[in-house]
Amino acid sequence: MTIEIVDVNITSPGRNFVTLKITTSDGIVGLGDATLNGRELAVASYLSEHVASMLIGRDEDRIEDTWQYLYRGPYWRRGPVTMAAIAAVDMALWDIKAKKAGMPLYQLLGGASREGVRVYAHASGTDYAALKNAITGYEELGYTAVRVQTGVPGLGQIYGVSSTGPGVRYDYEPAKRSGDRPSEETWDTRNYLNHMPGIFSQIREDFGTDLRILHDGHHRMSPIEAARFAKDIEPYDLFWLEDCTPGEDQTALRLVRQHSTTPLAIGEVFNSVFDYQTLITERLIDYVRSAVTHTGGITAMKKLLDFAAIYGIKSGIHGPTDISPVGMAAALHLDLAIHNFGIQEYMPHNEQTLEVFQTSFTFDKGFLHPGDKPGLGVDLDEDAAAGHDYTKAYLPVNRLLDGTVHDW
Ligand code: GCO
Ligand code: MG
């Protein structure tokens, strides 16, 4: 059989999602997530203007060949737009292959290596009281791991912290759906470095040693600042410190490693195994943070994670709400199948999103399972999707207190 129809669906049930839908000549449908937060239409146009016509008439079973055709064929390589487009095609073809086999995708990836995948939730609060309330709420829901982000004295709204006060559900979404330019936030690393260790100390005092605590530095520290921070927080036994330095500077983590045993995670802005080459071969990280959606799909992620496994490095696949339920399902099938699974990020999607994308995954006491429907296990309700028009949205820009543009 061959690929007959290629559609790009754009919907916005509270936030924007781009989904590739491939239909074969015998009517089997595969879905792939192509969502790139704040730059959604760039990927949609890459797919519909450049890729769709290349797929028509191809054998849908030739997944590796199609991946290489889309990666090596155009000459221009890598980058988030290209790799998200390739990822969407790759996911859709794996979805089709698993549906044809009558199996959930994880079976084709080698079968389950565990009963469920441990997930971490996002707990945040503008101050410690609000953060404590959020962590307590997640513990009551059964979570065993939380990422904690909190306000910093002297700064206003900062990325990763819910501004709506105490609450169990993580209702923050950084991409603002209004205006023609990004909002701006302020940052001061000195205040942050002085404030955060005390927060981790209080969490350990209030919640004990069992809880897995994660934290996201969002690329905002210099190598020497990150080294000091990773050393200062060692006593609080973090599960990981994420993105402590800007992602493109792989050797920055050498300095952090020389000074601390705090586990390090990086990679949500990466899109290729080559972004990890130094990090993995020099064992500078402990967890790979790529999204299946932004790193070339299941084919590329499986190779990346197998490469990491040789060096004792585990997975920590990116899973905020800007990854659609299709991309999340792809992550869960991989998580269940690979040996070197570490943890999975999980921010539940809102109800409108789950009406558009019907999923088969289940949550039980801090663990997710992708379900046993053939394929990825996600259906797209196109009528429901059509009810939510695309709305331009921007991620915020970060500035130091003197106005200098800063990493975020
Ligand atoms: C995370 C991330 C996200 C990103 C978002 C950008 O660790 O989940 O930092 O919240 O900021 O994916 O689009
Ligand atoms: Mg992050």
Short mmCIF file of N, CA and C and ligand atoms in Angstrom, two decimals, residues 15 36-38 120 122 147 149 159-160 170 172-175 215-219 240 242-243 268-269 289 294 317-323 345-347 395-396 408, ligand 1:
data_model
loop_
_atom_site.label_atom_id
_atom_site.label_comp_id
_atom_site.label_asym_id
_atom_site.label_seq_id
_atom_site.Cartn_x
_atom_site.Cartn_y
_atom_site.Cartn_z
N ARG A 15 -4.52 26.29 23.54
CA ARG A 15 -3.17 26.54 23.05
C ARG A 15 -3.05 25.89 21.67
N LEU A 36 5.46 23.33 17.48
CA LEU A 36 6.64 24.05 17.94
C LEU A 36 6.13 25.35 18.55
N ASN A 37 6.15 25.39 19.87
CA ASN A 37 5.51 26.47 20.63
C ASN A 37 5.93 27.86 20.15
N GLY A 38 4.95 28.68 19.79
CA GLY A 38 5.23 30.05 19.37
C GLY A 38 5.68 30.19 17.92
N TYR A 120 6.78 13.11 36.49
CA TYR A 120 6.88 14.21 37.46
C TYR A 120 5.92 15.32 37.07
N HIS A 122 4.44 19.43 37.64
CA HIS A 122 4.97 20.79 37.82
C HIS A 122 4.33 21.41 39.05
N ARG A 147 8.56 18.76 39.89
CA ARG A 147 9.50 19.82 39.52
C ARG A 147 9.06 21.05 40.29
N GLN A 149 9.36 25.15 41.08
CA GLN A 149 9.78 26.48 40.62
C GLN A 149 9.09 27.48 41.53
N TYR A 159 9.23 32.92 34.41
CA TYR A 159 8.87 31.68 33.73
C TYR A 159 8.76 30.51 34.72
N GLY A 160 7.76 29.70 34.55
CA GLY A 160 7.65 28.46 35.30
C GLY A 160 6.88 28.58 36.59
N TYR A 170 -1.55 22.83 37.57
CA TYR A 170 -0.54 23.75 37.09
C TYR A 170 -1.13 24.52 35.92
N TYR A 172 -0.26 27.42 34.55
CA TYR A 172 0.53 28.43 33.85
C TYR A 172 0.88 27.95 32.43
N GLU A 173 0.86 28.85 31.51
CA GLU A 173 1.25 28.55 30.13
C GLU A 173 2.06 29.73 29.62
N PRO A 174 3.35 29.53 29.35
CA PRO A 174 4.19 30.69 29.05
C PRO A 174 3.88 31.40 27.73
N ALA A 175 3.32 30.70 26.73
CA ALA A 175 3.07 31.38 25.45
C ALA A 175 1.81 32.23 25.55
N HIS A 215 14.34 20.44 39.36
CA HIS A 215 14.30 21.90 39.21
C HIS A 215 14.84 22.28 37.84
N ASP A 216 14.22 23.33 37.26
CA ASP A 216 14.58 23.78 35.90
C ASP A 216 15.27 25.14 35.98
N GLY A 217 16.52 25.22 35.60
CA GLY A 217 17.25 26.49 35.59
C GLY A 217 17.01 27.30 34.33
N HIS A 218 16.36 26.68 33.34
CA HIS A 218 15.96 27.34 32.09
C HIS A 218 17.08 28.14 31.43
N HIS A 219 18.26 27.56 31.39
CA HIS A 219 19.41 28.11 30.64
C HIS A 219 19.90 29.46 31.14
N TRP A 240 17.18 15.90 39.56
CA TRP A 240 18.01 16.55 38.55
C TRP A 240 17.91 18.06 38.62
N GLU A 242 17.89 20.87 35.77
CA GLU A 242 17.69 20.90 34.31
C GLU A 242 18.20 22.20 33.71
N ASP A 243 18.75 22.10 32.51
CA ASP A 243 19.10 23.28 31.70
C ASP A 243 19.76 24.38 32.53
N GLU A 268 15.83 20.09 26.02
CA GLU A 268 14.50 20.35 25.45
C GLU A 268 14.57 21.24 24.21
N VAL A 269 15.66 22.01 24.05
CA VAL A 269 15.77 22.81 22.82
C VAL A 269 16.66 22.13 21.77
N ARG A 289 16.83 15.22 27.67
CA ARG A 289 15.54 15.91 27.84
C ARG A 289 14.80 16.20 26.54
N HIS A 294 10.34 17.19 18.80
CA HIS A 294 11.30 18.16 18.26
C HIS A 294 12.62 17.53 17.83
N ILE A 317 12.13 12.45 29.03
CA ILE A 317 11.56 13.06 27.82
C ILE A 317 10.68 14.27 28.16
N HIS A 318 10.86 15.31 27.36
CA HIS A 318 10.14 16.58 27.51
C HIS A 318 8.64 16.37 27.31
N GLY A 319 7.82 16.85 28.24
CA GLY A 319 6.38 16.62 28.11
C GLY A 319 5.51 17.71 28.70
N PRO A 320 5.82 19.00 28.42
CA PRO A 320 4.90 20.05 28.88
C PRO A 320 3.67 20.07 27.97
N THR A 321 2.72 20.99 28.24
CA THR A 321 1.49 20.97 27.43
C THR A 321 1.71 21.48 26.01
N ASP A 322 2.90 22.00 25.70
CA ASP A 322 3.10 22.37 24.28
C ASP A 322 3.47 21.15 23.43
N ILE A 323 3.63 20.00 24.04
CA ILE A 323 3.71 18.73 23.31
C ILE A 323 2.26 18.24 23.25
N GLU A 345 8.22 13.71 32.01
CA GLU A 345 7.52 14.94 32.41
C GLU A 345 6.04 14.83 32.03
N TYR A 346 5.17 15.31 32.91
CA TYR A 346 3.73 15.22 32.63
C TYR A 346 2.98 16.44 33.15
N MET A 347 2.44 17.22 32.20
CA MET A 347 1.54 18.34 32.52
C MET A 347 0.23 17.97 31.85
N LEU A 395 6.15 33.04 23.21
CA LEU A 395 6.84 32.82 24.47
C LEU A 395 7.44 34.15 24.92
N PRO A 396 7.61 34.35 26.24
CA PRO A 396 8.12 35.65 26.71
C PRO A 396 9.61 35.83 26.43
N TRP A 408 16.65 32.41 28.53
CA TRP A 408 15.55 31.93 29.38
C TRP A 408 15.19 30.52 28.99
C1 GCO B 1 9.88 22.23 30.62
C2 GCO B 1 10.08 23.43 29.78
C3 GCO B 1 8.87 24.05 29.18
C4 GCO B 1 9.29 25.06 28.13
C5 GCO B 1 8.31 25.10 27.04
C6 GCO B 1 8.67 26.11 25.98
O1 GCO B 1 10.83 21.86 31.28
O2 GCO B 1 8.81 21.66 30.53
O3 GCO B 1 11.03 24.29 30.29
O4 GCO B 1 7.98 24.57 30.09
O5 GCO B 1 9.48 26.32 28.65
O6 GCO B 1 8.25 23.82 26.49
O7 GCO B 1 7.80 25.96 24.92
#
